[in-house]
Amino acid sequence: MLTRAQVEFFQENGYLAVDRLLDYTLDIKPVIEEYQALLHDLCERWRAQGLIADSFPDMPFEKRLVEVYRAGCRYEQEFDIALPNSGIAADTPIHLGAAVFDLLRSPRLLAAVESLIGGEIYSNPIQHVRIKPPAHAIAAADVNRALVGRTHWHQDSGVGLPEADDSRIVTCWVAVSEATPENGCLQVVPKSHREGIALHCPATEQLGIPEAMIDQEEALPVPLSPGGVLFFHPLCKHASLENTSDAFRWSFDLRYNPIGEPTGRPHFPGFVARSRRNPASELRDSREWAKLWLAARERLASRDSIRTHRWDSDDPLCA
Ligand SMILES: O=C(O)CCC(=O)C(=O)O
Ligand SMILES: [Fe+2]
């Protein structure tokens, strides 16, 4: 549960950082171990496919990941916990592990979310894992891809469909590794949630508010240690810094909204994470969660284009 002062801070400023909210042993470590096992399996597959000469079985996770990334193996969609916004195929990878599902349902996380939006909590399917290599290791083509490189300024409302503009979505940015200004932690513009939605341009690899429209003086970096969570409002302007360190920066961004309110991505599946009124409606089995996503993938694989946001690039400010 959050304190009254924390809830007031969130309402006033549009964000709230809570260090060590999660329990490292219960919430974070199982996820790290699940990704270690996943990387191990991927390395075996990539070696069998001839993409890498060695599967580096004895290498620590981060070194192994740099090694495979440098060899051109794409890990980010294999690791991600949502389907991409375009180009979904019948075999598009997605990670739907039990440890990730447990994180989505962490009682420590949900208690804080309940303090912000009440006890009828839906897990919104706009969610990602971002394990970002040091900038010096990133290929030029990946610099602007937000699962690998720097995330541009945006509001989460701008990334979803307008039907969710009135939904009380709360973003929970969970630090798995240390998050510092050096390794690319998030930065927010305090109180920007009161200014309404800003123009977003879809011109580059990612949607973003033109840099000229952000007052850099107002940007506040939010460092966190593992298990720390940054909560923010869907209109809070935020971006990530560049990872200038020699290590990976690892985070999850998860979202929740009151049950029944639009998620902003209606073609993706969410689930009831907590219901005080009807506990029997909560989803508690990670295999059921995985089935929802796999069914969505099958359904979406045959569709050409899916609208995921409201912007077009014709605005002169986007040039
Ligand atoms: O972690 C990042 O780089 C971006 C995260 C983000 O935009 C979000 O959590 O909404
Ligand atoms: Fe965001």
CSV table of C-alpha atoms and ligand atoms in Angstrom, one decimal:
chain,number,residue,atom,x,y,z
A,1,MET,CA,0.0,0.0,0.0
A,2,LEU,CA,1.1,3.5,-0.7
A,3,THR,CA,1.0,6.2,1.9
A,4,ARG,CA,-1.4,9.1,1.6
A,5,ALA,CA,1.5,11.4,1.0
A,6,GLN,CA,2.7,9.1,-1.9
A,7,VAL,CA,-0.7,9.1,-3.5
A,8,GLU,CA,-0.9,12.9,-3.2
A,9,PHE,CA,2.6,13.2,-4.7
A,10,PHE,CA,1.5,11.1,-7.7
A,11,GLN,CA,-1.7,13.1,-8.2
A,12,GLU,CA,0.2,16.4,-7.9
A,13,ASN,CA,3.3,15.5,-10.0
A,14,GLY,CA,2.0,12.8,-12.4
A,15,TYR,CA,4.7,10.4,-11.3
A,16,LEU,CA,6.0,8.6,-8.2
A,17,ALA,CA,9.2,6.7,-7.6
A,18,VAL,CA,9.2,4.0,-4.9
A,19,ASP,CA,12.5,2.4,-4.3
A,20,ARG,CA,12.6,-1.3,-3.2
A,21,LEU,CA,8.8,-1.6,-3.5
A,22,LEU,CA,9.2,-5.2,-4.9
A,23,ASP,CA,10.9,-8.0,-3.1
A,24,TYR,CA,14.1,-9.0,-4.8
A,25,THR,CA,13.9,-12.7,-4.0
A,26,LEU,CA,10.2,-13.1,-4.7
A,27,ASP,CA,9.6,-10.7,-7.6
A,28,ILE,CA,12.9,-10.0,-9.4
A,29,LYS,CA,15.2,-13.1,-9.1
A,30,PRO,CA,12.7,-15.6,-10.6
A,31,VAL,CA,12.3,-13.3,-13.6
A,32,ILE,CA,16.1,-13.1,-14.1
A,33,GLU,CA,16.4,-16.8,-13.8
A,34,GLU,CA,13.6,-17.3,-16.3
A,35,TYR,CA,15.4,-15.1,-18.8
A,36,GLN,CA,18.7,-16.8,-18.2
A,37,ALA,CA,17.0,-20.1,-19.1
A,38,LEU,CA,15.4,-18.5,-22.2
A,39,LEU,CA,18.7,-17.1,-23.4
A,40,HIS,CA,20.3,-20.5,-22.9
A,41,ASP,CA,17.6,-22.1,-25.1
A,42,LEU,CA,17.9,-19.4,-27.7
A,43,CYS,CA,21.7,-19.8,-27.9
A,44,GLU,CA,21.3,-23.5,-28.5
A,45,ARG,CA,18.9,-22.8,-31.3
A,46,TRP,CA,21.0,-20.1,-32.9
A,47,ARG,CA,24.1,-22.3,-32.7
A,48,ALA,CA,22.1,-25.2,-34.4
A,49,GLN,CA,21.0,-22.7,-37.1
A,50,GLY,CA,24.7,-21.7,-37.6
A,51,LEU,CA,24.1,-18.1,-36.5
A,52,ILE,CA,26.8,-18.4,-33.8
A,53,ALA,CA,29.7,-20.8,-33.6
A,54,ASP,CA,29.4,-21.4,-29.9
A,55,SER,CA,26.4,-21.2,-27.6
A,56,PHE,CA,28.6,-19.7,-24.8
A,57,PRO,CA,27.1,-21.9,-22.1
A,58,ASP,CA,29.4,-20.8,-19.3
A,59,MET,CA,29.2,-17.1,-20.0
A,60,PRO,CA,27.2,-14.8,-17.6
A,61,PHE,CA,23.9,-13.5,-18.9
A,62,GLU,CA,25.0,-10.1,-20.0
A,63,LYS,CA,28.2,-11.1,-21.7
A,64,ARG,CA,26.3,-13.8,-23.5
A,65,LEU,CA,23.7,-11.4,-24.6
A,66,VAL,CA,26.3,-8.9,-26.0
A,67,GLU,CA,28.0,-11.8,-27.8
A,68,VAL,CA,24.8,-12.9,-29.6
A,69,TYR,CA,23.6,-9.4,-30.3
A,70,ARG,CA,27.0,-8.6,-31.9
A,71,ALA,CA,26.6,-11.8,-34.0
A,72,GLY,CA,23.3,-10.4,-35.3
A,73,CYS,CA,20.9,-12.6,-33.4
A,74,ARG,CA,17.7,-10.7,-32.6
A,75,TYR,CA,16.8,-11.2,-29.0
A,76,GLU,CA,14.4,-8.4,-28.2
A,77,GLN,CA,11.2,-9.8,-29.6
A,78,GLU,CA,12.1,-13.3,-28.3
A,79,PHE,CA,12.3,-11.6,-24.9
A,80,ASP,CA,9.4,-9.2,-25.1
A,81,ILE,CA,6.1,-9.8,-23.3
A,82,ALA,CA,3.8,-8.4,-25.9
A,83,LEU,CA,3.4,-8.8,-29.7
A,84,PRO,CA,4.8,-6.1,-31.9
A,85,ASN,CA,2.6,-3.3,-33.3
A,86,SER,CA,3.0,-4.4,-36.9
A,87,GLY,CA,4.2,-7.4,-38.9
A,88,ILE,CA,2.7,-10.1,-36.7
A,89,ALA,CA,3.2,-13.6,-38.1
A,90,ALA,CA,2.0,-16.9,-36.9
A,91,ASP,CA,5.4,-17.6,-35.4
A,92,THR,CA,6.3,-14.1,-34.1
A,93,PRO,CA,8.1,-14.8,-30.8
A,94,ILE,CA,6.8,-13.6,-27.4
A,95,HIS,CA,7.9,-14.6,-23.9
A,96,LEU,CA,5.0,-15.7,-21.7
A,97,GLY,CA,6.8,-17.3,-18.8
A,98,ALA,CA,5.4,-18.1,-15.4
A,99,ALA,CA,7.8,-15.8,-13.6
A,100,VAL,CA,6.8,-12.8,-15.7
A,101,PHE,CA,3.1,-13.6,-15.0
A,102,ASP,CA,3.9,-13.7,-11.3
A,103,LEU,CA,5.5,-10.3,-11.6
A,104,LEU,CA,2.3,-9.0,-13.3
A,105,ARG,CA,0.4,-10.3,-10.3
A,106,SER,CA,2.9,-9.4,-7.6
A,107,PRO,CA,0.9,-8.6,-4.5
A,108,ARG,CA,3.4,-5.9,-3.6
A,109,LEU,CA,2.9,-4.2,-7.0
A,110,LEU,CA,-0.9,-4.6,-7.0
A,111,ALA,CA,-1.2,-3.2,-3.5
A,112,ALA,CA,0.5,0.0,-4.7
A,113,VAL,CA,-1.6,0.1,-7.9
A,114,GLU,CA,-4.8,-0.4,-5.8
A,115,SER,CA,-3.8,2.7,-3.8
A,116,LEU,CA,-3.8,4.7,-7.1
A,117,ILE,CA,-6.8,3.3,-9.0
A,118,GLY,CA,-8.8,1.1,-6.6
A,119,GLY,CA,-9.2,-2.6,-6.1
A,120,GLU,CA,-10.7,-3.6,-9.5
A,121,ILE,CA,-7.4,-4.0,-11.5
A,122,TYR,CA,-7.0,-5.0,-15.1
A,123,SER,CA,-3.6,-5.9,-16.5
A,124,ASN,CA,-3.3,-3.7,-19.6
A,125,PRO,CA,-1.6,-5.5,-22.5
A,126,ILE,CA,0.7,-2.6,-23.4
A,127,GLN,CA,3.7,-4.0,-21.7
A,128,HIS,CA,7.4,-4.6,-22.5
A,129,VAL,CA,10.7,-5.8,-21.2
A,130,ARG,CA,13.7,-3.7,-22.2
A,131,ILE,CA,17.1,-5.1,-21.8
A,132,LYS,CA,19.2,-2.4,-23.4
A,133,PRO,CA,22.9,-2.9,-24.3
A,134,PRO,CA,25.5,-0.2,-23.7
A,135,ALA,CA,25.1,2.5,-26.5
A,136,HIS,CA,28.6,1.8,-27.8
A,137,ALA,CA,27.5,-1.8,-28.6
A,138,ILE,CA,24.3,-0.8,-30.4
A,139,ALA,CA,24.2,-1.1,-34.2
A,140,ALA,CA,23.2,2.1,-36.0
A,141,ALA,CA,20.0,0.6,-37.2
A,142,ASP,CA,18.9,-0.1,-33.6
A,143,VAL,CA,19.7,3.3,-32.1
A,144,ASN,CA,16.1,4.5,-32.4
A,145,ARG,CA,14.4,1.2,-31.6
A,146,ALA,CA,12.9,1.7,-28.1
A,147,LEU,CA,13.4,-1.9,-26.9
A,148,VAL,CA,17.2,-1.6,-27.5
A,149,GLY,CA,18.2,2.0,-27.9
A,150,ARG,CA,17.1,5.3,-26.3
A,151,THR,CA,13.3,5.9,-25.9
A,152,HIS,CA,12.2,9.3,-27.3
A,153,TRP,CA,10.0,11.8,-25.4
A,154,HIS,CA,6.4,10.7,-25.4
A,155,GLN,CA,3.2,10.2,-23.3
A,156,ASP,CA,1.8,6.7,-22.9
A,157,SER,CA,-1.6,8.1,-24.0
A,158,GLY,CA,0.1,9.0,-27.3
A,159,VAL,CA,1.2,5.5,-27.8
A,160,GLY,CA,-2.3,4.0,-27.5
A,161,LEU,CA,-5.6,4.6,-29.3
A,162,PRO,CA,-7.7,7.6,-28.3
A,163,GLU,CA,-10.5,5.4,-27.0
A,164,ALA,CA,-8.4,5.0,-23.8
A,165,ASP,CA,-7.9,8.7,-23.2
A,166,ASP,CA,-10.2,8.7,-20.3
A,167,SER,CA,-9.0,5.3,-18.9
A,168,ARG,CA,-7.2,5.6,-15.6
A,169,ILE,CA,-4.1,3.7,-16.8
A,170,VAL,CA,-1.1,3.7,-14.5
A,171,THR,CA,2.3,2.8,-15.9
A,172,CYS,CA,4.6,0.8,-13.6
A,173,TRP,CA,8.2,1.0,-14.7
A,174,VAL,CA,10.0,-1.8,-12.8
A,175,ALA,CA,13.8,-1.7,-12.4
A,176,VAL,CA,15.4,-5.1,-12.7
A,177,SER,CA,19.0,-3.8,-12.9
A,178,GLU,CA,20.2,-0.7,-11.3
A,179,ALA,CA,18.8,2.3,-13.3
A,180,THR,CA,21.0,5.4,-13.3
A,181,PRO,CA,21.4,8.5,-15.4
A,182,GLU,CA,24.5,6.9,-16.8
A,183,ASN,CA,22.9,3.6,-17.9
A,184,GLY,CA,19.7,5.1,-19.3
A,185,CYS,CA,17.1,5.5,-16.5
A,186,LEU,CA,13.9,7.2,-17.3
A,187,GLN,CA,13.4,10.9,-17.1
A,188,VAL,CA,10.1,12.6,-16.5
A,189,VAL,CA,8.7,16.2,-16.8
A,190,PRO,CA,7.0,16.7,-13.4
A,191,LYS,CA,3.4,18.0,-13.6
A,192,SER,CA,3.3,17.5,-17.4
A,193,HIS,CA,0.3,15.3,-16.9
A,194,ARG,CA,-1.8,18.5,-16.5
A,195,GLU,CA,-1.0,19.8,-20.0
A,196,GLY,CA,-3.1,17.4,-22.1
A,197,ILE,CA,-1.9,15.4,-25.0
A,198,ALA,CA,1.0,16.7,-27.0
A,199,LEU,CA,1.7,16.2,-30.7
A,200,HIS,CA,3.5,12.9,-31.4
A,201,CYS,CA,5.3,12.2,-34.7
A,202,PRO,CA,5.4,8.7,-36.1
A,203,ALA,CA,8.3,9.7,-38.4
A,204,THR,CA,11.2,7.6,-37.0
A,205,GLU,CA,11.3,4.0,-35.8
A,206,GLN,CA,9.3,5.1,-32.7
A,207,LEU,CA,6.6,7.6,-32.0
A,208,GLY,CA,7.8,10.7,-30.2
A,209,ILE,CA,7.1,14.3,-29.2
A,210,PRO,CA,9.4,16.6,-31.3
A,211,GLU,CA,12.5,17.4,-29.1
A,212,ALA,CA,12.0,21.1,-29.6
A,213,MET,CA,8.7,20.9,-27.8
A,214,ILE,CA,10.3,19.6,-24.6
A,215,ASP,CA,12.0,22.0,-22.2
A,216,GLN,CA,15.1,20.0,-21.3
A,217,GLU,CA,15.5,22.1,-18.1
A,218,GLU,CA,12.4,20.5,-16.7
A,219,ALA,CA,13.5,16.9,-17.3
A,220,LEU,CA,14.1,15.0,-14.1
A,221,PRO,CA,16.1,11.7,-14.2
A,222,VAL,CA,14.6,9.0,-11.9
A,223,PRO,CA,17.2,6.6,-10.7
A,224,LEU,CA,16.1,3.4,-9.1
A,225,SER,CA,17.6,0.3,-7.6
A,226,PRO,CA,16.5,-3.3,-8.5
A,227,GLY,CA,12.9,-3.8,-7.4
A,228,GLY,CA,12.2,-0.1,-7.4
A,229,VAL,CA,9.1,1.1,-9.4
A,230,LEU,CA,8.4,4.4,-11.1
A,231,PHE,CA,4.6,4.9,-11.4
A,232,PHE,CA,3.3,7.5,-13.9
A,233,HIS,CA,0.2,9.0,-15.3
A,234,PRO,CA,-0.6,8.3,-19.1
A,235,LEU,CA,0.0,12.0,-19.8
A,236,CYS,CA,3.3,12.3,-18.0
A,237,LYS,CA,6.0,13.2,-20.5
A,238,HIS,CA,8.9,10.8,-20.3
A,239,ALA,CA,11.9,9.5,-22.2
A,240,SER,CA,14.9,7.3,-21.4
A,241,LEU,CA,18.4,8.6,-21.3
A,242,GLU,CA,21.1,6.9,-23.3
A,243,ASN,CA,22.9,3.9,-21.8
A,244,THR,CA,26.5,5.3,-21.6
A,245,SER,CA,27.6,2.6,-19.2
A,246,ASP,CA,29.3,-0.8,-20.0
A,247,ALA,CA,26.4,-2.8,-18.7
A,248,PHE,CA,22.8,-3.6,-19.7
A,249,ARG,CA,19.9,-1.6,-18.4
A,250,TRP,CA,17.0,-3.9,-17.7
A,251,SER,CA,13.4,-2.9,-17.0
A,252,PHE,CA,9.8,-3.9,-17.4
A,253,ASP,CA,7.0,-1.5,-18.2
A,254,LEU,CA,3.7,-2.8,-17.1
A,255,ARG,CA,0.3,-1.0,-17.1
A,256,TYR,CA,-2.9,-1.4,-15.2
A,257,ASN,CA,-6.4,0.2,-15.5
A,258,PRO,CA,-9.7,-0.2,-13.7
A,259,ILE,CA,-11.6,-3.3,-15.1
A,260,GLY,CA,-13.9,-2.4,-17.9
A,261,GLU,CA,-12.0,0.7,-19.1
A,262,PRO,CA,-10.5,0.6,-22.6
A,263,THR,CA,-6.8,-0.4,-22.7
A,264,GLY,CA,-5.8,1.5,-25.8
A,265,ARG,CA,-4.9,-1.7,-27.6
A,266,PRO,CA,-8.1,-3.6,-28.0
A,267,HIS,CA,-6.7,-6.3,-30.2
A,268,PHE,CA,-4.3,-7.5,-27.4
A,269,PRO,CA,-5.4,-9.5,-24.4
A,270,GLY,CA,-5.3,-8.2,-20.8
A,271,PHE,CA,-6.7,-10.0,-17.7
A,272,VAL,CA,-8.2,-9.3,-14.3
A,273,ALA,CA,-5.2,-9.1,-12.0
A,274,ARG,CA,-7.1,-8.3,-8.9
A,275,SER,CA,-10.8,-7.9,-8.1
A,276,ARG,CA,-11.9,-7.2,-4.6
A,277,ARG,CA,-15.5,-7.5,-5.7
A,278,ASN,CA,-15.2,-10.8,-7.6
A,279,PRO,CA,-11.9,-12.6,-6.7
A,280,ALA,CA,-13.0,-15.6,-8.7
A,281,SER,CA,-12.6,-13.5,-11.9
A,282,GLU,CA,-8.9,-13.1,-11.3
A,283,LEU,CA,-6.6,-14.9,-13.7
A,284,ARG,CA,-4.2,-17.0,-11.7
A,285,ASP,CA,-2.8,-19.5,-14.2
A,286,SER,CA,0.1,-18.4,-16.4
A,287,ARG,CA,-0.8,-21.0,-19.0
A,288,GLU,CA,-4.2,-19.4,-19.5
A,289,TRP,CA,-2.5,-16.1,-19.9
A,290,ALA,CA,-0.1,-17.5,-22.5
A,291,LYS,CA,-3.1,-19.0,-24.4
A,292,LEU,CA,-4.7,-15.6,-24.6
A,293,TRP,CA,-1.7,-14.1,-26.3
A,294,LEU,CA,-1.2,-17.1,-28.6
A,295,ALA,CA,-4.8,-16.9,-29.7
A,296,ALA,CA,-4.4,-13.2,-30.4
A,297,ARG,CA,-1.2,-13.9,-32.5
A,298,GLU,CA,-3.1,-16.4,-34.6
A,299,ARG,CA,-6.0,-13.9,-35.1
A,300,LEU,CA,-3.7,-11.0,-36.0
A,301,ALA,CA,-1.2,-12.9,-38.2
A,302,SER,CA,-3.6,-12.7,-41.1
A,303,ARG,CA,-4.3,-8.9,-40.8
A,304,ASP,CA,-2.4,-6.4,-42.9
A,305,SER,CA,-2.3,-3.4,-40.7
A,306,ILE,CA,-3.6,-2.7,-37.3
A,307,ARG,CA,-4.2,0.8,-36.1
A,308,THR,CA,-2.3,1.4,-32.8
A,309,HIS,CA,-2.2,5.2,-32.5
A,310,ARG,CA,-3.8,8.4,-33.8
A,311,TRP,CA,-0.9,10.2,-35.4
A,312,ASP,CA,0.1,10.9,-39.0
A,313,SER,CA,3.4,12.4,-40.1
A,314,ASP,CA,1.9,15.2,-42.2
A,315,ASP,CA,2.1,17.8,-39.4
A,316,PRO,CA,4.8,20.4,-40.3
A,317,LEU,CA,6.2,20.1,-36.8
A,318,CYS,CA,7.0,16.5,-37.6
A,319,ALA,CA,9.3,17.4,-40.6
B,1,LIG,O1,12.3,2.1,-20.5
B,1,LIG,C1,12.2,2.8,-21.5
B,1,LIG,O2,13.2,3.1,-22.2
B,1,LIG,C2,10.9,3.4,-21.9
B,1,LIG,C3,9.8,3.1,-21.0
B,1,LIG,C4,8.5,3.8,-21.3
B,1,LIG,O3,8.3,4.5,-22.2
B,1,LIG,C5,7.4,3.5,-20.4
B,1,LIG,O4,7.5,2.8,-19.4
B,1,LIG,O5,6.2,3.9,-20.7
B,2,FE,FE,6.3,5.2,-22.2
